Amino acid sequence: MSSTLNVPPQFEIVDRPLDSQMTISMGPQHPSTHGVLRLELVLDGETVVKATPDIGYLHTGMEKLFEYKKYQQGIVITDRMDYLNPLGNNLAYVMAVEKLLELEIPERAQTIRVLTCELQRIASHLVWLGTHALDIGAMTVFFYCFREREKILNLIEAASGGRLTPSYFRIGGLMMDLPAGFEPRVKQFLDGFLEAVDEFHTLLTGNRIFQKRTQGVGVISAEDAIDWGLSGPCLRGSGVNLDIRRANPYTGYEKYDFEVPTEADGDVWARYIVRMREMKESHKIVVQALGRLKPGPVKADAPKVVLPDREAMKRHMDALIHHFLIVAEGFDVPAGEVYMPIEASKGELGVYVKSDGGPKPSRVHFRGPSFVNLSALPQMAEGAMIADIVAIIGSLDIVLGEIDR
Amino acid sequence: MTNGADNEQALPGQTSPTSSQNSTPSLLVTKLQRSHPEWITEIRVAHGEVTAIVPREHIQAACSDLKTSAESRFDFLADLCGVDRGQEEEPRFEVNYHLFSTTKHHRIRLKVLLAEDDLHVPTVTNVWRTANWHERETFDFFGIVFDGHPDLRRILLPDDWQGYALRKDFPLRGYEPYSLK
């Protein structure tokens, strides 16, 4: 009689002492993956041999949806992509359509766009800072960041009525002018904000644990960063001086005086320092924008595209007709295609809009900065410790709503 | 975007002294067309953006030339996306490459047109590694196959998804009752 057991091949015990590698799945419910990101990690002990991101858990078919909605209805979809920077998404989309329509936007509307977008950038960076520090183990920062962010959300709410989904910009201008008393409230926020940034620095920058967790971790060189298409603070953290607000200015950014912070090291720490400095630069831009606010119209002079004021609608027949036509049938956008890049809080947000001439776009595509920045994660994660992966994901500042769209 | 007015003035044969000193994208593309007439079949300038139509067999060569040549330096692939122009259109599909230069800050768009019965285009992942996910996304939504891509899998939709969701003939709400196998 044979002593060997009749074991099916899948249950055979294979003893391979040299094969110490192990594949584990990190996410999609892991709290530090900032949403529903799944990483397939091949580990050798605690060292990452290979990291493969798996995305799409939050895919909602937004680009398909755009093709079934009128141009003005698309604005509310953009809010839900990068939900930490909705005004930036609004801006990129409406500017793409405005480019197709060749609309002139009034000065005041442009200034308000800059002002609110920079406030939004600060708010987005505050969420990044709070969650990034929380991931690494510094809990206190989170509360301080959200205290400041709350003030910005209150301002955005005062202007637009929405906190997370403002949809404040319209094709041809703004939904409405700023409310009375808005400027003093912004001033009040600005007066305390620089002190708050110093507070964040006290909590983190000198902290030796934070330094050890971030310095020399997740390094990516400038050439690699460009090759991988990194943009925004991630690219500037690798020493590349590139900011779309400077390179291809839009909404009048060329008139503002601000610096583009860069750090040469290309590690998590460099990206941290870049964003910290960027908040102060955004503060500077908001101060300048406040100084530039002059009374004037906030909607372009294009009655067939821009909804008329409520008052005009009650007095003028043509305004009422235009209102009805825009709402019921939309407006035709001449055939053509544009690519509109802006510097969102996370990097280059590009919107590709193609029109066939009707009231609905034929194709809308978003180049989300988070999507591209995340694709470089395997490069940064290789050879890192498993705990460093958390720090690297935090430093990329990804939002899965934008990656999965 | 570079200044739109500059581009229009800088069209072949009518370079005006007011156009900027640097080579504008339309000049660069015109130059490239002169040296390699087979690479670019058409140049369009609209809304201050330059679009060059490239036959698919030359897309890799055109991309690496634009990336490396000292004048253009398009070292950054900003975006790559597919478009379905509609079932009745011929050719039906297009792939758009949005190129950007991190040093010269200019942009162009390359466009490859593809007929529905032969949806193959060479990959540009060997020119820019960032093309990897963009091409996977385009494959996922349009079924355009990028030949030579190292890892051409679906990226946003599940692996067993049926059909290509961003094609015009794909219903908005998917196939009933379920689009998975």
PDB file of C-alpha atoms in Angstrom, chain A residues 97-378:
ATOM      1  CA  VAL A  97     -17.422  76.207 -22.315  1.00  0.00           C
ATOM      2  CA  GLU A  98     -16.765  79.953 -22.270  1.00  0.00           C
ATOM      3  CA  LYS A  99     -13.776  79.357 -24.497  1.00  0.00           C
ATOM      4  CA  LEU A 100     -15.983  77.556 -27.001  1.00  0.00           C
ATOM      5  CA  LEU A 101     -18.526  80.385 -26.830  1.00  0.00           C
ATOM      6  CA  GLU A 102     -15.789  83.055 -26.857  1.00  0.00           C
ATOM      7  CA  LEU A 103     -17.397  84.934 -23.992  1.00  0.00           C
ATOM      8  CA  GLU A 104     -15.867  87.957 -22.270  1.00  0.00           C
ATOM      9  CA  ILE A 105     -16.169  87.701 -18.508  1.00  0.00           C
ATOM     10  CA  PRO A 106     -16.541  90.980 -16.569  1.00  0.00           C
ATOM     11  CA  GLU A 107     -13.691  92.084 -14.342  1.00  0.00           C
ATOM     12  CA  ARG A 108     -15.606  91.737 -11.078  1.00  0.00           C
ATOM     13  CA  ALA A 109     -16.669  88.177 -11.858  1.00  0.00           C
ATOM     14  CA  GLN A 110     -13.051  87.267 -12.621  1.00  0.00           C
ATOM     15  CA  THR A 111     -11.822  88.769  -9.357  1.00  0.00           C
ATOM     16  CA  ILE A 112     -14.487  86.956  -7.354  1.00  0.00           C
ATOM     17  CA  ARG A 113     -13.550  83.723  -9.118  1.00  0.00           C
ATOM     18  CA  VAL A 114      -9.926  84.172  -8.105  1.00  0.00           C
ATOM     19  CA  LEU A 115     -10.889  85.106  -4.557  1.00  0.00           C
ATOM     20  CA  THR A 116     -13.200  82.180  -3.936  1.00  0.00           C
ATOM     21  CA  CYS A 117     -10.949  79.689  -5.740  1.00  0.00           C
ATOM     22  CA  GLU A 118      -7.994  80.644  -3.586  1.00  0.00           C
ATOM     23  CA  LEU A 119     -10.107  80.330  -0.438  1.00  0.00           C
ATOM     24  CA  GLN A 120     -11.118  76.904  -1.717  1.00  0.00           C
ATOM     25  CA  ARG A 121      -7.479  75.993  -2.338  1.00  0.00           C
ATOM     26  CA  ILE A 122      -6.678  76.840   1.280  1.00  0.00           C
ATOM     27  CA  ALA A 123      -9.653  74.744   2.425  1.00  0.00           C
ATOM     28  CA  SER A 124      -8.497  71.825   0.279  1.00  0.00           C
ATOM     29  CA  HIS A 125      -4.953  72.049   1.632  1.00  0.00           C
ATOM     30  CA  LEU A 126      -6.335  72.168   5.170  1.00  0.00           C
ATOM     31  CA  VAL A 127      -8.140  68.861   4.679  1.00  0.00           C
ATOM     32  CA  TRP A 128      -4.966  67.419   3.229  1.00  0.00           C
ATOM     33  CA  LEU A 129      -2.896  68.654   6.169  1.00  0.00           C
ATOM     34  CA  GLY A 130      -5.338  67.418   8.779  1.00  0.00           C
ATOM     35  CA  THR A 131      -5.781  63.953   7.297  1.00  0.00           C
ATOM     36  CA  HIS A 132      -2.127  63.556   6.330  1.00  0.00           C
ATOM     37  CA  ALA A 133      -1.027  64.310   9.872  1.00  0.00           C
ATOM     38  CA  LEU A 134      -3.766  62.066  11.234  1.00  0.00           C
ATOM     39  CA  ASP A 135      -2.557  59.195   9.052  1.00  0.00           C
ATOM     40  CA  ILE A 136       0.939  59.565  10.394  1.00  0.00           C
ATOM     41  CA  GLY A 137      -0.315  59.700  13.954  1.00  0.00           C
ATOM     42  CA  ALA A 138      -0.592  63.374  14.866  1.00  0.00           C
ATOM     43  CA  MET A 139      -4.192  63.790  15.818  1.00  0.00           C
ATOM     44  CA  THR A 140      -4.317  67.356  17.143  1.00  0.00           C
ATOM     45  CA  VAL A 141      -3.547  69.040  13.821  1.00  0.00           C
ATOM     46  CA  PHE A 142      -6.757  67.688  12.378  1.00  0.00           C
ATOM     47  CA  PHE A 143      -8.926  69.721  14.750  1.00  0.00           C
ATOM     48  CA  TYR A 144      -7.002  72.924  14.167  1.00  0.00           C
ATOM     49  CA  CYS A 145      -7.253  72.458  10.388  1.00  0.00           C
ATOM     50  CA  PHE A 146     -10.952  71.786  10.452  1.00  0.00           C
ATOM     51  CA  ARG A 147     -11.516  74.820  12.662  1.00  0.00           C
ATOM     52  CA  GLU A 148     -10.000  77.026   9.951  1.00  0.00           C
ATOM     53  CA  ARG A 149     -11.691  75.133   7.136  1.00  0.00           C
ATOM     54  CA  GLU A 150     -15.035  75.659   8.785  1.00  0.00           C
ATOM     55  CA  LYS A 151     -14.562  79.406   8.486  1.00  0.00           C
ATOM     56  CA  ILE A 152     -13.868  79.085   4.749  1.00  0.00           C
ATOM     57  CA  LEU A 153     -16.862  76.814   4.212  1.00  0.00           C
ATOM     58  CA  ASN A 154     -19.008  79.399   5.983  1.00  0.00           C
ATOM     59  CA  LEU A 155     -17.733  82.043   3.567  1.00  0.00           C
ATOM     60  CA  ILE A 156     -18.411  79.840   0.556  1.00  0.00           C
ATOM     61  CA  GLU A 157     -21.833  79.066   1.933  1.00  0.00           C
ATOM     62  CA  ALA A 158     -22.549  82.774   2.334  1.00  0.00           C
ATOM     63  CA  ALA A 159     -21.622  83.371  -1.310  1.00  0.00           C
ATOM     64  CA  SER A 160     -23.191  80.366  -2.977  1.00  0.00           C
ATOM     65  CA  GLY A 161     -25.558  78.684  -0.545  1.00  0.00           C
ATOM     66  CA  GLY A 162     -23.645  75.418  -0.602  1.00  0.00           C
ATOM     67  CA  ARG A 163     -20.805  74.229   1.570  1.00  0.00           C
ATOM     68  CA  LEU A 164     -19.427  71.232  -0.257  1.00  0.00           C
ATOM     69  CA  THR A 165     -21.236  71.605  -3.559  1.00  0.00           C
ATOM     70  CA  PRO A 166     -21.325  75.344  -4.220  1.00  0.00           C
ATOM     71  CA  SER A 167     -21.888  75.363  -8.042  1.00  0.00           C
ATOM     72  CA  TYR A 168     -21.166  79.057  -7.725  1.00  0.00           C
ATOM     73  CA  PHE A 169     -19.814  79.764 -11.188  1.00  0.00           C
ATOM     74  CA  ARG A 170     -22.008  79.924 -14.236  1.00  0.00           C
ATOM     75  CA  ILE A 171     -21.161  79.882 -17.907  1.00  0.00           C
ATOM     76  CA  GLY A 172     -20.652  83.587 -18.452  1.00  0.00           C
ATOM     77  CA  GLY A 173     -20.048  84.676 -14.875  1.00  0.00           C
ATOM     78  CA  LEU A 174     -21.340  83.877 -11.426  1.00  0.00           C
ATOM     79  CA  MET A 175     -24.589  82.614 -10.011  1.00  0.00           C
ATOM     80  CA  MET A 176     -24.981  85.942  -8.174  1.00  0.00           C
ATOM     81  CA  ASP A 177     -22.902  88.711  -6.679  1.00  0.00           C
ATOM     82  CA  LEU A 178     -21.295  88.384  -3.251  1.00  0.00           C
ATOM     83  CA  PRO A 179     -23.703  89.025  -0.365  1.00  0.00           C
ATOM     84  CA  ALA A 180     -23.542  92.228   1.668  1.00  0.00           C
ATOM     85  CA  GLY A 181     -20.922  92.137   4.380  1.00  0.00           C
ATOM     86  CA  PHE A 182     -18.900  89.419   2.669  1.00  0.00           C
ATOM     87  CA  GLU A 183     -15.663  91.386   2.389  1.00  0.00           C
ATOM     88  CA  PRO A 184     -15.327  92.180   6.107  1.00  0.00           C
ATOM     89  CA  ARG A 185     -15.917  88.505   6.868  1.00  0.00           C
ATOM     90  CA  VAL A 186     -13.137  87.479   4.482  1.00  0.00           C
ATOM     91  CA  LYS A 187     -10.862  90.096   6.073  1.00  0.00           C
ATOM     92  CA  GLN A 188     -11.660  88.718   9.487  1.00  0.00           C
ATOM     93  CA  PHE A 189     -10.711  85.235   8.335  1.00  0.00           C
ATOM     94  CA  LEU A 190      -7.522  86.454   6.668  1.00  0.00           C
ATOM     95  CA  ASP A 191      -6.414  88.336   9.787  1.00  0.00           C
ATOM     96  CA  GLY A 192      -6.326  85.155  11.820  1.00  0.00           C
ATOM     97  CA  PHE A 193      -5.155  82.755   9.163  1.00  0.00           C
ATOM     98  CA  LEU A 194      -1.405  83.405   9.061  1.00  0.00           C
ATOM     99  CA  GLU A 195      -1.292  82.853  12.788  1.00  0.00           C
ATOM    100  CA  ALA A 196      -3.131  79.572  12.286  1.00  0.00           C
ATOM    101  CA  VAL A 197      -0.534  78.449   9.737  1.00  0.00           C
ATOM    102  CA  ASP A 198       2.183  79.218  12.269  1.00  0.00           C
ATOM    103  CA  GLU A 199       0.214  77.125  14.718  1.00  0.00           C
ATOM    104  CA  PHE A 200       0.263  74.179  12.290  1.00  0.00           C
ATOM    105  CA  HIS A 201       4.008  74.631  11.928  1.00  0.00           C
ATOM    106  CA  THR A 202       4.429  74.538  15.708  1.00  0.00           C
ATOM    107  CA  LEU A 203       2.482  71.307  15.842  1.00  0.00           C
ATOM    108  CA  LEU A 204       4.213  69.490  12.991  1.00  0.00           C
ATOM    109  CA  THR A 205       7.277  71.036  11.400  1.00  0.00           C
ATOM    110  CA  GLY A 206       9.521  70.808  14.432  1.00  0.00           C
ATOM    111  CA  ASN A 207       8.124  67.456  15.475  1.00  0.00           C
ATOM    112  CA  ARG A 208      10.894  64.878  15.222  1.00  0.00           C
ATOM    113  CA  ILE A 209       8.555  61.962  14.739  1.00  0.00           C
ATOM    114  CA  PHE A 210       6.848  63.746  11.856  1.00  0.00           C
ATOM    115  CA  GLN A 211      10.224  64.563  10.317  1.00  0.00           C
ATOM    116  CA  LYS A 212      11.398  60.965  10.586  1.00  0.00           C
ATOM    117  CA  ARG A 213       8.189  59.713   9.026  1.00  0.00           C
ATOM    118  CA  THR A 214       8.376  62.071   6.041  1.00  0.00           C
ATOM    119  CA  GLN A 215      11.968  62.959   5.207  1.00  0.00           C
ATOM    120  CA  GLY A 216      13.504  60.745   2.552  1.00  0.00           C
ATOM    121  CA  VAL A 217      10.244  58.818   2.109  1.00  0.00           C
ATOM    122  CA  GLY A 218       8.557  58.365  -1.266  1.00  0.00           C
ATOM    123  CA  VAL A 219      11.255  60.158  -3.229  1.00  0.00           C
ATOM    124  CA  ILE A 220      10.652  60.931  -6.888  1.00  0.00           C
ATOM    125  CA  SER A 221      13.113  62.830  -9.051  1.00  0.00           C
ATOM    126  CA  ALA A 222      12.169  65.788 -11.221  1.00  0.00           C
ATOM    127  CA  GLU A 223      12.615  63.823 -14.474  1.00  0.00           C
ATOM    128  CA  ASP A 224      10.509  60.952 -13.207  1.00  0.00           C
ATOM    129  CA  ALA A 225       7.879  63.344 -11.906  1.00  0.00           C
ATOM    130  CA  ILE A 226       7.502  64.987 -15.309  1.00  0.00           C
ATOM    131  CA  ASP A 227       7.528  61.636 -17.066  1.00  0.00           C
ATOM    132  CA  TRP A 228       4.774  60.368 -14.789  1.00  0.00           C
ATOM    133  CA  GLY A 229       2.776  63.531 -15.402  1.00  0.00           C
ATOM    134  CA  LEU A 230       2.773  64.675 -11.788  1.00  0.00           C
ATOM    135  CA  SER A 231       1.475  68.186 -11.373  1.00  0.00           C
ATOM    136  CA  GLY A 232       0.726  70.709  -8.676  1.00  0.00           C
ATOM    137  CA  PRO A 233       2.431  70.502  -5.288  1.00  0.00           C
ATOM    138  CA  CYS A 234       3.669  66.970  -6.044  1.00  0.00           C
ATOM    139  CA  LEU A 235       5.648  68.234  -9.034  1.00  0.00           C
ATOM    140  CA  ARG A 236       6.855  71.356  -7.245  1.00  0.00           C
ATOM    141  CA  GLY A 237       7.972  69.148  -4.358  1.00  0.00           C
ATOM    142  CA  SER A 238      10.423  67.618  -6.838  1.00  0.00           C
ATOM    143  CA  GLY A 239      11.913  70.996  -7.633  1.00  0.00           C
ATOM    144  CA  VAL A 240      10.083  71.763 -10.889  1.00  0.00           C
ATOM    145  CA  ASN A 241       8.891  75.343 -10.945  1.00  0.00           C
ATOM    146  CA  LEU A 242       5.606  74.880 -12.760  1.00  0.00           C
ATOM    147  CA  ASP A 243       2.276  76.429 -11.929  1.00  0.00           C
ATOM    148  CA  ILE A 244      -0.457  76.744 -14.557  1.00  0.00           C
ATOM    149  CA  ARG A 245      -1.459  80.054 -12.978  1.00  0.00           C
ATOM    150  CA  ARG A 246       1.921  81.337 -14.095  1.00  0.00           C
ATOM    151  CA  ALA A 247       2.594  79.178 -17.163  1.00  0.00           C
ATOM    152  CA  ASN A 248      -0.770  79.629 -18.919  1.00  0.00           C
ATOM    153  CA  PRO A 249      -2.517  82.338 -16.872  1.00  0.00           C
ATOM    154  CA  TYR A 250      -6.321  82.363 -16.776  1.00  0.00           C
ATOM    155  CA  THR A 251      -8.974  84.537 -15.029  1.00  0.00           C
ATOM    156  CA  GLY A 252      -6.403  87.295 -14.669  1.00  0.00           C
ATOM    157  CA  TYR A 253      -3.853  85.451 -12.515  1.00  0.00           C
ATOM    158  CA  GLU A 254      -1.095  87.259 -14.406  1.00  0.00           C
ATOM    159  CA  LYS A 255      -2.046  90.421 -12.494  1.00  0.00           C
ATOM    160  CA  TYR A 256      -1.477  88.910  -9.080  1.00  0.00           C
ATOM    161  CA  ASP A 257       1.790  88.898  -7.240  1.00  0.00           C
ATOM    162  CA  PHE A 258       2.576  85.553  -5.665  1.00  0.00           C
ATOM    163  CA  GLU A 259       5.419  83.104  -5.468  1.00  0.00           C
ATOM    164  CA  VAL A 260       5.488  79.536  -6.705  1.00  0.00           C
ATOM    165  CA  PRO A 261       7.025  77.552  -3.847  1.00  0.00           C
ATOM    166  CA  THR A 262       9.307  74.687  -4.826  1.00  0.00           C
ATOM    167  CA  GLU A 263      11.358  72.211  -2.817  1.00  0.00           C
ATOM    168  CA  ALA A 264      14.121  70.153  -4.362  1.00  0.00           C
ATOM    169  CA  ASP A 265      14.032  66.935  -2.337  1.00  0.00           C
ATOM    170  CA  GLY A 266      11.046  65.219  -3.936  1.00  0.00           C
ATOM    171  CA  ASP A 267      10.040  63.387  -0.754  1.00  0.00           C
ATOM    172  CA  VAL A 268       6.925  63.504   1.411  1.00  0.00           C
ATOM    173  CA  TRP A 269       8.467  66.261   3.502  1.00  0.00           C
ATOM    174  CA  ALA A 270       9.106  68.448   0.430  1.00  0.00           C
ATOM    175  CA  ARG A 271       5.510  68.108  -0.677  1.00  0.00           C
ATOM    176  CA  TYR A 272       4.422  68.998   2.860  1.00  0.00           C
ATOM    177  CA  ILE A 273       6.543  72.163   2.899  1.00  0.00           C
ATOM    178  CA  VAL A 274       5.332  73.177  -0.587  1.00  0.00           C
ATOM    179  CA  ARG A 275       1.692  72.974   0.441  1.00  0.00           C
ATOM    180  CA  MET A 276       2.316  74.807   3.705  1.00  0.00           C
ATOM    181  CA  ARG A 277       3.963  77.634   1.795  1.00  0.00           C
ATOM    182  CA  GLU A 278       1.221  77.577  -0.835  1.00  0.00           C
ATOM    183  CA  MET A 279      -1.410  78.323   1.786  1.00  0.00           C
ATOM    184  CA  LYS A 280       0.419  81.543   2.620  1.00  0.00           C
ATOM    185  CA  GLU A 281       0.668  82.417  -1.091  1.00  0.00           C
ATOM    186  CA  SER A 282      -3.058  81.817  -1.509  1.00  0.00           C
ATOM    187  CA  HIS A 283      -3.619  84.084   1.462  1.00  0.00           C
ATOM    188  CA  LYS A 284      -1.591  86.728  -0.378  1.00  0.00           C
ATOM    189  CA  ILE A 285      -3.712  86.332  -3.518  1.00  0.00           C
ATOM    190  CA  VAL A 286      -6.962  86.616  -1.567  1.00  0.00           C
ATOM    191  CA  VAL A 287      -5.724  89.846   0.037  1.00  0.00           C
ATOM    192  CA  GLN A 288      -4.927  91.251  -3.414  1.00  0.00           C
ATOM    193  CA  ALA A 289      -8.236  90.077  -4.851  1.00  0.00           C
ATOM    194  CA  LEU A 290     -10.087  91.841  -2.053  1.00  0.00           C
ATOM    195  CA  GLY A 291      -8.257  95.034  -2.954  1.00  0.00           C
ATOM    196  CA  ARG A 292      -9.235  94.641  -6.590  1.00  0.00           C
ATOM    197  CA  LEU A 293     -12.946  94.144  -5.995  1.00  0.00           C
ATOM    198  CA  LYS A 294     -14.665  97.013  -7.796  1.00  0.00           C
ATOM    199  CA  PRO A 295     -18.414  97.296  -8.239  1.00  0.00           C
ATOM    200  CA  GLY A 296     -19.612  96.078 -11.600  1.00  0.00           C
ATOM    201  CA  PRO A 297     -21.552  93.347 -13.349  1.00  0.00           C
ATOM    202  CA  VAL A 298     -20.851  89.713 -12.506  1.00  0.00           C
ATOM    203  CA  LYS A 299     -22.445  88.243 -15.614  1.00  0.00           C
ATOM    204  CA  ALA A 300     -21.309  88.494 -19.202  1.00  0.00           C
ATOM    205  CA  ASP A 301     -23.374  90.471 -21.648  1.00  0.00           C
ATOM    206  CA  ALA A 302     -24.736  87.451 -23.490  1.00  0.00           C
ATOM    207  CA  PRO A 303     -28.513  87.273 -23.010  1.00  0.00           C
ATOM    208  CA  LYS A 304     -28.827  83.982 -24.904  1.00  0.00           C
ATOM    209  CA  VAL A 305     -26.388  82.202 -22.570  1.00  0.00           C
ATOM    210  CA  VAL A 306     -26.571  83.921 -19.187  1.00  0.00           C
ATOM    211  CA  LEU A 307     -29.763  83.808 -17.165  1.00  0.00           C
ATOM    212  CA  PRO A 308     -31.241  87.314 -16.728  1.00  0.00           C
ATOM    213  CA  ASP A 309     -31.577  88.951 -13.329  1.00  0.00           C
ATOM    214  CA  ARG A 310     -34.799  88.343 -11.483  1.00  0.00           C
ATOM    215  CA  GLU A 311     -35.713  92.034 -11.629  1.00  0.00           C
ATOM    216  CA  ALA A 312     -35.131  92.276 -15.383  1.00  0.00           C
ATOM    217  CA  MET A 313     -37.298  89.224 -15.894  1.00  0.00           C
ATOM    218  CA  LYS A 314     -40.226  90.914 -14.190  1.00  0.00           C
ATOM    219  CA  ARG A 315     -39.939  94.053 -16.309  1.00  0.00           C
ATOM    220  CA  HIS A 316     -38.738  92.987 -19.727  1.00  0.00           C
ATOM    221  CA  MET A 317     -40.464  90.628 -22.105  1.00  0.00           C
ATOM    222  CA  ASP A 318     -37.233  89.599 -23.862  1.00  0.00           C
ATOM    223  CA  ALA A 319     -35.522  88.758 -20.562  1.00  0.00           C
ATOM    224  CA  LEU A 320     -38.413  86.470 -19.692  1.00  0.00           C
ATOM    225  CA  ILE A 321     -38.235  84.779 -23.105  1.00  0.00           C
ATOM    226  CA  HIS A 322     -34.480  84.275 -22.790  1.00  0.00           C
ATOM    227  CA  HIS A 323     -34.905  82.849 -19.323  1.00  0.00           C
ATOM    228  CA  PHE A 324     -37.496  80.414 -20.585  1.00  0.00           C
ATOM    229  CA  LEU A 325     -35.408  79.355 -23.566  1.00  0.00           C
ATOM    230  CA  ILE A 326     -32.205  78.830 -21.587  1.00  0.00           C
ATOM    231  CA  VAL A 327     -33.965  76.764 -18.944  1.00  0.00           C
ATOM    232  CA  ALA A 328     -36.201  74.776 -21.269  1.00  0.00           C
ATOM    233  CA  GLU A 329     -33.974  74.245 -24.280  1.00  0.00           C
ATOM    234  CA  GLY A 330     -30.484  75.331 -23.257  1.00  0.00           C
ATOM    235  CA  PHE A 331     -28.238  77.266 -25.567  1.00  0.00           C
ATOM    236  CA  ASP A 332     -26.346  76.084 -28.612  1.00  0.00           C
ATOM    237  CA  VAL A 333     -22.577  76.022 -28.382  1.00  0.00           C
ATOM    238  CA  PRO A 334     -20.734  76.271 -31.695  1.00  0.00           C
ATOM    239  CA  ALA A 335     -19.037  73.069 -32.855  1.00  0.00           C
ATOM    240  CA  GLY A 336     -15.431  72.713 -31.816  1.00  0.00           C
ATOM    241  CA  GLU A 337     -13.180  71.303 -29.145  1.00  0.00           C
ATOM    242  CA  VAL A 338     -11.143  72.886 -26.376  1.00  0.00           C
ATOM    243  CA  TYR A 339      -8.821  71.768 -23.618  1.00  0.00           C
ATOM    244  CA  MET A 340      -8.857  74.059 -20.619  1.00  0.00           C
ATOM    245  CA  PRO A 341      -6.198  73.473 -17.969  1.00  0.00           C
ATOM    246  CA  ILE A 342      -6.233  75.177 -14.590  1.00  0.00           C
ATOM    247  CA  GLU A 343      -4.115  74.866 -11.478  1.00  0.00           C
ATOM    248  CA  ALA A 344      -6.442  73.115  -9.062  1.00  0.00           C
ATOM    249  CA  SER A 345      -5.378  72.504  -5.482  1.00  0.00           C
ATOM    250  CA  LYS A 346      -3.954  69.119  -6.460  1.00  0.00           C
ATOM    251  CA  GLY A 347      -2.399  69.949  -9.807  1.00  0.00           C
ATOM    252  CA  GLU A 348      -3.348  70.400 -13.411  1.00  0.00           C
ATOM    253  CA  LEU A 349      -7.069  69.959 -13.825  1.00  0.00           C
ATOM    254  CA  GLY A 350      -7.788  69.839 -17.538  1.00  0.00           C
ATOM    255  CA  VAL A 351     -11.217  69.774 -19.097  1.00  0.00           C
ATOM    256  CA  TYR A 352     -11.683  68.622 -22.663  1.00  0.00           C
ATOM    257  CA  VAL A 353     -15.025  69.653 -24.125  1.00  0.00           C
ATOM    258  CA  LYS A 354     -16.141  68.747 -27.613  1.00  0.00           C
ATOM    259  CA  SER A 355     -19.266  70.258 -29.075  1.00  0.00           C
ATOM    260  CA  ASP A 356     -21.218  69.210 -32.139  1.00  0.00           C
ATOM    261  CA  GLY A 357     -23.264  72.382 -32.034  1.00  0.00           C
ATOM    262  CA  GLY A 358     -26.245  71.465 -29.888  1.00  0.00           C
ATOM    263  CA  PRO A 359     -27.229  72.350 -26.323  1.00  0.00           C
ATOM    264  CA  LYS A 360     -25.473  69.255 -24.975  1.00  0.00           C
ATOM    265  CA  PRO A 361     -21.757  68.465 -25.222  1.00  0.00           C
ATOM    266  CA  SER A 362     -20.670  65.574 -27.404  1.00  0.00           C
ATOM    267  CA  ARG A 363     -17.810  64.637 -25.090  1.00  0.00           C
ATOM    268  CA  VAL A 364     -16.505  65.956 -21.787  1.00  0.00           C
ATOM    269  CA  HIS A 365     -13.326  64.538 -20.351  1.00  0.00           C
ATOM    270  CA  PHE A 366     -11.639  65.480 -17.102  1.00  0.00           C
ATOM    271  CA  ARG A 367      -7.921  65.144 -16.634  1.00  0.00           C
ATOM    272  CA  GLY A 368      -7.973  64.830 -12.886  1.00  0.00           C
ATOM    273  CA  PRO A 369      -4.715  65.627 -11.117  1.00  0.00           C
ATOM    274  CA  SER A 370      -5.378  62.949  -8.500  1.00  0.00           C
ATOM    275  CA  PHE A 371      -5.793  60.293 -11.199  1.00  0.00           C
ATOM    276  CA  VAL A 372      -2.415  61.038 -12.734  1.00  0.00           C
ATOM    277  CA  ASN A 373      -0.618  61.626  -9.437  1.00  0.00           C
ATOM    278  CA  LEU A 374      -1.836  58.287  -8.104  1.00  0.00           C
ATOM    279  CA  SER A 375      -0.532  56.469 -11.181  1.00  0.00           C
ATOM    280  CA  ALA A 376       2.998  57.340 -10.027  1.00  0.00           C
ATOM    281  CA  LEU A 377       2.473  55.672  -6.641  1.00  0.00           C
ATOM    282  CA  PRO A 378       4.101  52.328  -7.632  1.00  0.00           C
TER     283      PRO A 378
END
